Amino acid sequence: VKRAPWSAGCPRCPSTTLKPPTVERILESKKHANDVFDVLEVLQSEKEKDVISAVEACSTLFCSLLERKDLFMGKLPEEEEALSGYSAEEKFRIFMRHRYKNSVEILLDHLSHELHTIKESALCCLIKFATAEGQHPLENLDWSEHYSFPRELIQAVVDNLLSKTADNSLLISRFQEFLEMDDLRYYVMSSIRENVGRVMEQNKGAVMPIYQNNVFTLMSSISVPNEESELILNVMWLGFLKYKLPSSMYKRILVILHDSILPHMSKPTLMIDFLTAAYDVGGAISLLALNGLFVLIHQHNLDYPDFYKKLYNLLEPSVFHVKYRARFFHLANIFLSSSHLPVYLVAAFAKRLARLALTAPPTALLIVLPFIYNLIRRHPSSRVLIHKPDAENDAVEDPYLMEEKDPAQCRALDSSLWEIKTLQRHYHPDVAKAAMLINTPLSDQEDDISEVLETTAHELMEKDLKQSQIKSVPLEFETATHLLKGGGDVLGQHFCLV
C-alpha cells in the first residue's frame, strides 16, 4: 500500500478540508486505504473546525477497525518488514495499525493545544480508543490469566494531563467524567503514582507548582466507591504527599482530607508525617493540620501527645486579625470540648487567651470572653483562676509565663484572670458588659459562640448606630403649642419651656 502522492504542509497540495465520505470509503473498501492520510493531515490542520472534524473521523474510523479486528494484533512489525512475508490482508492490518499509532501520537500532542475545544475533543477520542481496545485488545493474551487493558495508552494520557508547564484543571475536570468506569479509574491511579515518582525524582523533590497542582486536581477528582481500589489509593496519595508542596496547596489538601482522603485509607495514621510538615507551614495551614491530627486521634486512636502543645502555641495576637479567626475558634472549641482534659491545660488556655485579650479588638473580645467562660464551666477545677482571695491585695508580679511554649510549665494555675477584671472598663459597652459576668457565679449553660464568630467591626458599628433612642424628651407638664405661631406671650412661653 502506497502513501498518498502529496504530504501535509506542501503549498501545492489540495485543500485540507475533510470530505464526509472519506471514512466511509476506507471502511467500505481496502483500495481506499490511502485516504487515511487525508484524515491524518487534516488532524494536523491549523483550523479549529477542521481539526475537530478530523478527530471525529479518527474516532469513527479506528473504533470501527478495532471492532472489525482490522488492526494488526500482537507486536507490531516495522512497515518495511511488512513488504515481504505477509499476505495482502496482513499488510493492510499492519498499515492501518501504524496509522492508528500515528493518530494516537497526534491526539496526545493535541492535549497541549492552545485551544481548549481541540484539547477536549482529542481527550474524548483517546478515551474512546482506550474503551475500544479494552473490548477488542491489540495484544494476544491468555484470557484465563490476564485482563486486557490499554495501560500504555492511559499512561500516555495521564502523562500529558500532568503537564509541568500548563494548568490543565479545566481539561482534568472533563476527564473526571470518565473516572466513573472502575477499570479506567484503577489504571489512572496506577499511572498517577508512576508519573509522580518519576517526575519528582527527576527534579530531586523540588517544588513544582504547576505540575503538582495538576496532580492534586486529578487525584482529588477520584472517588473510590469500593474497597478493592483503596490500597492503590493509599499508595497514590502517600507517594504524592511525601514531597514538599507549594504552601498554597497544603490548605487545599487539608480542607478535603477528613472527608475525601482519610475515610478511604486503610492506614490513616500514615498521614501523620504530612500533617506534621503542614503544621510547620504556619497560619491557617497549622490550624487545619491540627484538625487532621484531631481526627486521627479521636477516630483512629493516634497517640500524639504534642497536639495541645501545638494548639497552645498557635495562640498569638495575629489570630484575632486574620480572616480564618472564626474557623480557628470554632475548631479550638471542638478540640477543648473534652471534660477529661487536665486542669493545668485548661488553665493555660484560659490564661493565655485572657492575656491576649488585653490588646484584641472588640469583635474578637466578644468571642474570647464567652470562650474562656465555657472553658471554666466545663472544668470546675479551673474556677481557682477567678477565686483568688489574695489576688487583689498582692503586689507581686503575675507568675504566669507568657513566653513559655509548654502549657504544663507556664504556671497558669498560680495566676488569676485579672485581665478580665481590667476589661470591665473597656471603652466598648458590650465588651465591658461581657467582662462583668465574671463577678457573678457562672451558670451551667454554656454560651453559644457560633452566633458571634463571624461578627465584623462594621456589623458591630451598625449595631451601635441602630440602638433604640428616646423618641421624645419630656420638658414640662404642659406642652407648648404657640411658640412658633406668633401669638400669645412668646417670652412667657419660652420661660415655661425653660
CSV table of N, CA, C and O in Angstrom, one decimal, residues 308-316 336 341-357 368 371-372 375-376 379 381-385 398-417 419:
chain,number,residue,atom,x,y,z
A,308,TYR,N,-1.9,19.3,71.9
A,308,TYR,CA,-2.4,20.5,72.6
A,308,TYR,C,-1.3,21.5,72.8
A,308,TYR,O,-1.5,22.7,72.9
A,309,LYS,N,-0.1,21.0,72.9
A,309,LYS,CA,1.1,22.0,72.9
A,309,LYS,C,1.2,22.8,71.6
A,309,LYS,O,1.4,24.0,71.7
A,310,LYS,N,0.9,22.1,70.5
A,310,LYS,CA,0.9,22.8,69.2
A,310,LYS,C,-0.2,23.8,69.1
A,310,LYS,O,-0.1,24.9,68.6
A,311,LEU,N,-1.4,23.4,69.6
A,311,LEU,CA,-2.5,24.3,69.6
A,311,LEU,C,-2.3,25.5,70.4
A,311,LEU,O,-2.6,26.6,70.1
A,312,TYR,N,-1.7,25.3,71.6
A,312,TYR,CA,-1.4,26.4,72.5
A,312,TYR,C,-0.5,27.4,71.9
A,312,TYR,O,-0.7,28.6,72.1
A,313,ASN,N,0.5,26.9,71.1
A,313,ASN,CA,1.4,27.8,70.5
A,313,ASN,C,0.9,28.6,69.3
A,313,ASN,O,1.6,29.5,68.8
A,314,LEU,N,-0.3,28.2,68.8
A,314,LEU,CA,-1.0,28.9,67.8
A,314,LEU,C,-1.7,30.2,68.3
A,314,LEU,O,-2.1,31.1,67.5
A,315,LEU,N,-1.8,30.3,69.6
A,315,LEU,CA,-2.5,31.4,70.2
A,315,LEU,C,-1.5,32.6,70.3
A,315,LEU,O,-0.7,32.8,71.2
A,316,GLU,N,-1.5,33.4,69.2
A,316,GLU,CA,-0.7,34.6,69.1
A,316,GLU,C,-1.7,35.8,68.8
A,316,GLU,O,-2.8,35.6,68.4
A,336,LEU,N,-11.1,21.6,72.6
A,336,LEU,CA,-11.1,21.7,74.0
A,336,LEU,C,-12.4,21.4,74.7
A,336,LEU,O,-12.7,21.8,75.8
A,341,LEU,N,-9.8,16.8,80.0
A,341,LEU,CA,-8.5,17.5,79.9
A,341,LEU,C,-8.0,17.8,81.3
A,341,LEU,O,-8.8,18.2,82.2
A,342,PRO,N,-6.7,17.8,81.5
A,342,PRO,CA,-6.2,18.1,82.8
A,342,PRO,C,-6.4,19.6,83.1
A,342,PRO,O,-6.4,20.4,82.2
A,343,VAL,N,-6.5,19.9,84.4
A,343,VAL,CA,-6.9,21.3,84.7
A,343,VAL,C,-5.8,22.3,84.4
A,343,VAL,O,-6.0,23.5,84.0
A,344,TYR,N,-4.5,21.8,84.5
A,344,TYR,CA,-3.4,22.8,84.1
A,344,TYR,C,-3.5,23.2,82.7
A,344,TYR,O,-3.1,24.3,82.3
A,345,LEU,N,-3.9,22.3,81.8
A,345,LEU,CA,-4.0,22.6,80.4
A,345,LEU,C,-5.2,23.6,80.1
A,345,LEU,O,-5.0,24.6,79.4
A,346,VAL,N,-6.3,23.4,80.8
A,346,VAL,CA,-7.4,24.3,80.6
A,346,VAL,C,-7.1,25.7,81.1
A,346,VAL,O,-7.3,26.7,80.5
A,347,ALA,N,-6.4,25.7,82.3
A,347,ALA,CA,-6.0,27.0,82.9
A,347,ALA,C,-5.0,27.7,82.0
A,347,ALA,O,-5.1,28.9,81.8
A,348,ALA,N,-4.1,27.0,81.3
A,348,ALA,CA,-3.1,27.6,80.4
A,348,ALA,C,-3.8,28.2,79.2
A,348,ALA,O,-3.5,29.4,78.9
A,349,PHE,N,-4.8,27.6,78.6
A,349,PHE,CA,-5.5,28.2,77.5
A,349,PHE,C,-6.3,29.4,77.9
A,349,PHE,O,-6.3,30.4,77.3
A,350,ALA,N,-7.0,29.3,79.1
A,350,ALA,CA,-7.8,30.4,79.6
A,350,ALA,C,-6.9,31.6,79.9
A,350,ALA,O,-7.3,32.7,79.5
A,351,LYS,N,-5.8,31.4,80.5
A,351,LYS,CA,-4.9,32.5,80.9
A,351,LYS,C,-4.3,33.1,79.7
A,351,LYS,O,-4.2,34.3,79.6
A,352,ARG,N,-3.9,32.3,78.7
A,352,ARG,CA,-3.2,32.9,77.5
A,352,ARG,C,-4.2,33.7,76.7
A,352,ARG,O,-3.9,34.8,76.2
A,353,LEU,N,-5.4,33.2,76.6
A,353,LEU,CA,-6.5,34.0,75.9
A,353,LEU,C,-6.8,35.3,76.6
A,353,LEU,O,-7.0,36.3,76.0
A,354,ALA,N,-6.8,35.2,77.9
A,354,ALA,CA,-7.1,36.4,78.7
A,354,ALA,C,-6.0,37.5,78.5
A,354,ALA,O,-6.3,38.7,78.4
A,355,ARG,N,-4.7,37.0,78.5
A,355,ARG,CA,-3.6,37.9,78.3
A,355,ARG,C,-3.7,38.6,76.9
A,355,ARG,O,-3.5,39.8,76.7
A,356,LEU,N,-4.0,37.7,75.9
A,356,LEU,CA,-4.1,38.2,74.5
A,356,LEU,C,-5.2,39.2,74.4
A,356,LEU,O,-5.2,40.1,73.5
A,357,ALA,N,-6.3,39.0,75.2
A,357,ALA,CA,-7.5,39.8,75.1
A,357,ALA,C,-7.2,41.3,75.5
A,357,ALA,O,-7.9,42.2,75.0
A,368,VAL,N,-13.8,35.8,72.6
A,368,VAL,CA,-12.8,35.3,73.6
A,368,VAL,C,-13.4,35.2,75.0
A,368,VAL,O,-13.3,34.1,75.6
A,371,PHE,N,-15.7,32.3,75.3
A,371,PHE,CA,-14.9,31.1,75.1
A,371,PHE,C,-14.2,30.7,76.4
A,371,PHE,O,-14.2,29.6,76.8
A,372,ILE,N,-13.6,31.7,77.1
A,372,ILE,CA,-13.0,31.5,78.4
A,372,ILE,C,-14.0,31.0,79.4
A,372,ILE,O,-13.8,30.0,80.2
A,375,LEU,N,-14.8,27.4,79.0
A,375,LEU,CA,-13.7,26.5,79.5
A,375,LEU,C,-13.9,26.3,81.0
A,375,LEU,O,-13.7,25.2,81.5
A,376,ILE,N,-14.2,27.4,81.7
A,376,ILE,CA,-14.3,27.3,83.2
A,376,ILE,C,-15.5,26.5,83.5
A,376,ILE,O,-15.5,25.7,84.5
A,379,HIS,N,-14.8,22.8,83.2
A,379,HIS,CA,-13.8,22.2,84.1
A,379,HIS,C,-13.9,23.0,85.4
A,379,HIS,O,-13.1,24.0,85.6
A,381,SER,N,-12.7,22.7,88.2
A,381,SER,CA,-11.4,22.9,89.0
A,381,SER,C,-10.7,24.1,88.6
A,381,SER,O,-9.8,24.6,89.3
A,382,SER,N,-11.0,24.6,87.4
A,382,SER,CA,-10.2,25.8,86.9
A,382,SER,C,-10.8,27.1,87.5
A,382,SER,O,-10.3,28.2,87.2
A,383,ARG,N,-11.9,27.0,88.2
A,383,ARG,CA,-12.5,28.2,88.8
A,383,ARG,C,-11.6,28.9,89.8
A,383,ARG,O,-11.8,30.0,90.2
A,384,VAL,N,-10.5,28.2,90.2
A,384,VAL,CA,-9.5,28.8,91.0
A,384,VAL,C,-8.9,30.1,90.4
A,384,VAL,O,-8.4,30.9,91.1
A,385,LEU,N,-9.0,30.2,89.1
A,385,LEU,CA,-8.5,31.3,88.4
A,385,LEU,C,-9.3,32.6,88.7
A,385,LEU,O,-8.8,33.7,88.5
A,398,ASP,N,2.7,38.9,88.2
A,398,ASP,CA,1.9,37.8,87.8
A,398,ASP,C,2.9,36.6,87.5
A,398,ASP,O,3.8,36.7,86.7
A,399,PRO,N,2.7,35.5,88.1
A,399,PRO,CA,3.6,34.3,87.9
A,399,PRO,C,3.5,33.7,86.6
A,399,PRO,O,4.3,32.8,86.2
A,400,TYR,N,2.4,34.0,85.8
A,400,TYR,CA,2.2,33.3,84.5
A,400,TYR,C,3.4,33.7,83.6
A,400,TYR,O,3.7,34.9,83.4
A,401,LEU,N,3.9,32.7,82.9
A,401,LEU,CA,5.0,32.9,81.9
A,401,LEU,C,4.4,32.9,80.5
A,401,LEU,O,4.2,31.8,79.9
A,402,MET,N,4.2,34.0,80.0
A,402,MET,CA,3.6,34.2,78.7
A,402,MET,C,4.5,33.6,77.6
A,402,MET,O,4.0,33.1,76.6
A,403,GLU,N,5.8,33.7,77.7
A,403,GLU,CA,6.8,33.2,76.7
A,403,GLU,C,7.0,31.7,76.7
A,403,GLU,O,7.6,31.2,75.8
A,404,GLU,N,6.5,31.0,77.7
A,404,GLU,CA,6.7,29.6,77.8
A,404,GLU,C,5.8,28.9,76.8
A,404,GLU,O,4.6,29.1,76.8
A,405,LYS,N,6.5,28.0,76.0
A,405,LYS,CA,5.7,27.3,75.0
A,405,LYS,C,5.0,26.0,75.4
A,405,LYS,O,4.2,25.5,74.7
A,406,ASP,N,5.4,25.5,76.6
A,406,ASP,CA,4.8,24.3,77.1
A,406,ASP,C,3.7,24.7,78.1
A,406,ASP,O,4.0,25.3,79.2
A,407,PRO,N,2.5,24.4,77.8
A,407,PRO,CA,1.4,24.8,78.7
A,407,PRO,C,1.5,24.2,80.1
A,407,PRO,O,1.0,24.7,81.1
A,408,ALA,N,2.3,23.1,80.2
A,408,ALA,CA,2.5,22.4,81.5
A,408,ALA,C,3.5,23.2,82.4
A,408,ALA,O,3.5,23.0,83.6
A,409,GLN,N,4.2,24.1,81.8
A,409,GLN,CA,5.3,24.8,82.5
A,409,GLN,C,5.0,26.3,82.6
A,409,GLN,O,5.8,27.0,83.2
A,410,CYS,N,3.8,26.8,82.2
A,410,CYS,CA,3.6,28.2,82.1
A,410,CYS,C,3.1,28.8,83.4
A,410,CYS,O,2.9,30.0,83.6
A,411,ARG,N,2.7,28.0,84.4
A,411,ARG,CA,2.3,28.4,85.8
A,411,ARG,C,1.0,29.1,85.7
A,411,ARG,O,0.8,30.1,86.5
A,412,ALA,N,0.1,28.7,84.9
A,412,ALA,CA,-1.2,29.4,84.8
A,412,ALA,C,-2.0,29.2,86.0
A,412,ALA,O,-2.7,30.2,86.5
A,413,LEU,N,-2.0,28.1,86.7
A,413,LEU,CA,-2.7,27.8,87.9
A,413,LEU,C,-2.3,28.7,89.0
A,413,LEU,O,-3.1,28.8,90.0
A,414,ASP,N,-1.1,29.2,89.0
A,414,ASP,CA,-0.6,30.1,90.1
A,414,ASP,C,-1.1,31.5,89.9
A,414,ASP,O,-0.8,32.4,90.7
A,415,SER,N,-1.7,31.8,88.8
A,415,SER,CA,-2.1,33.1,88.4
A,415,SER,C,-3.6,33.3,88.6
A,415,SER,O,-4.3,32.5,89.2
A,416,SER,N,-4.2,34.4,88.1
A,416,SER,CA,-5.6,34.6,88.1
A,416,SER,C,-6.0,35.3,86.8
A,416,SER,O,-5.1,35.8,86.0
A,417,LEU,N,-7.3,35.5,86.5
A,417,LEU,CA,-7.8,36.1,85.3
A,417,LEU,C,-8.0,37.6,85.6
A,417,LEU,O,-9.1,38.1,85.3
A,419,GLU,N,-7.0,40.0,83.9
A,419,GLU,CA,-7.1,40.7,82.7
A,419,GLU,C,-8.6,40.9,82.4
A,419,GLU,O,-8.9,42.0,81.8
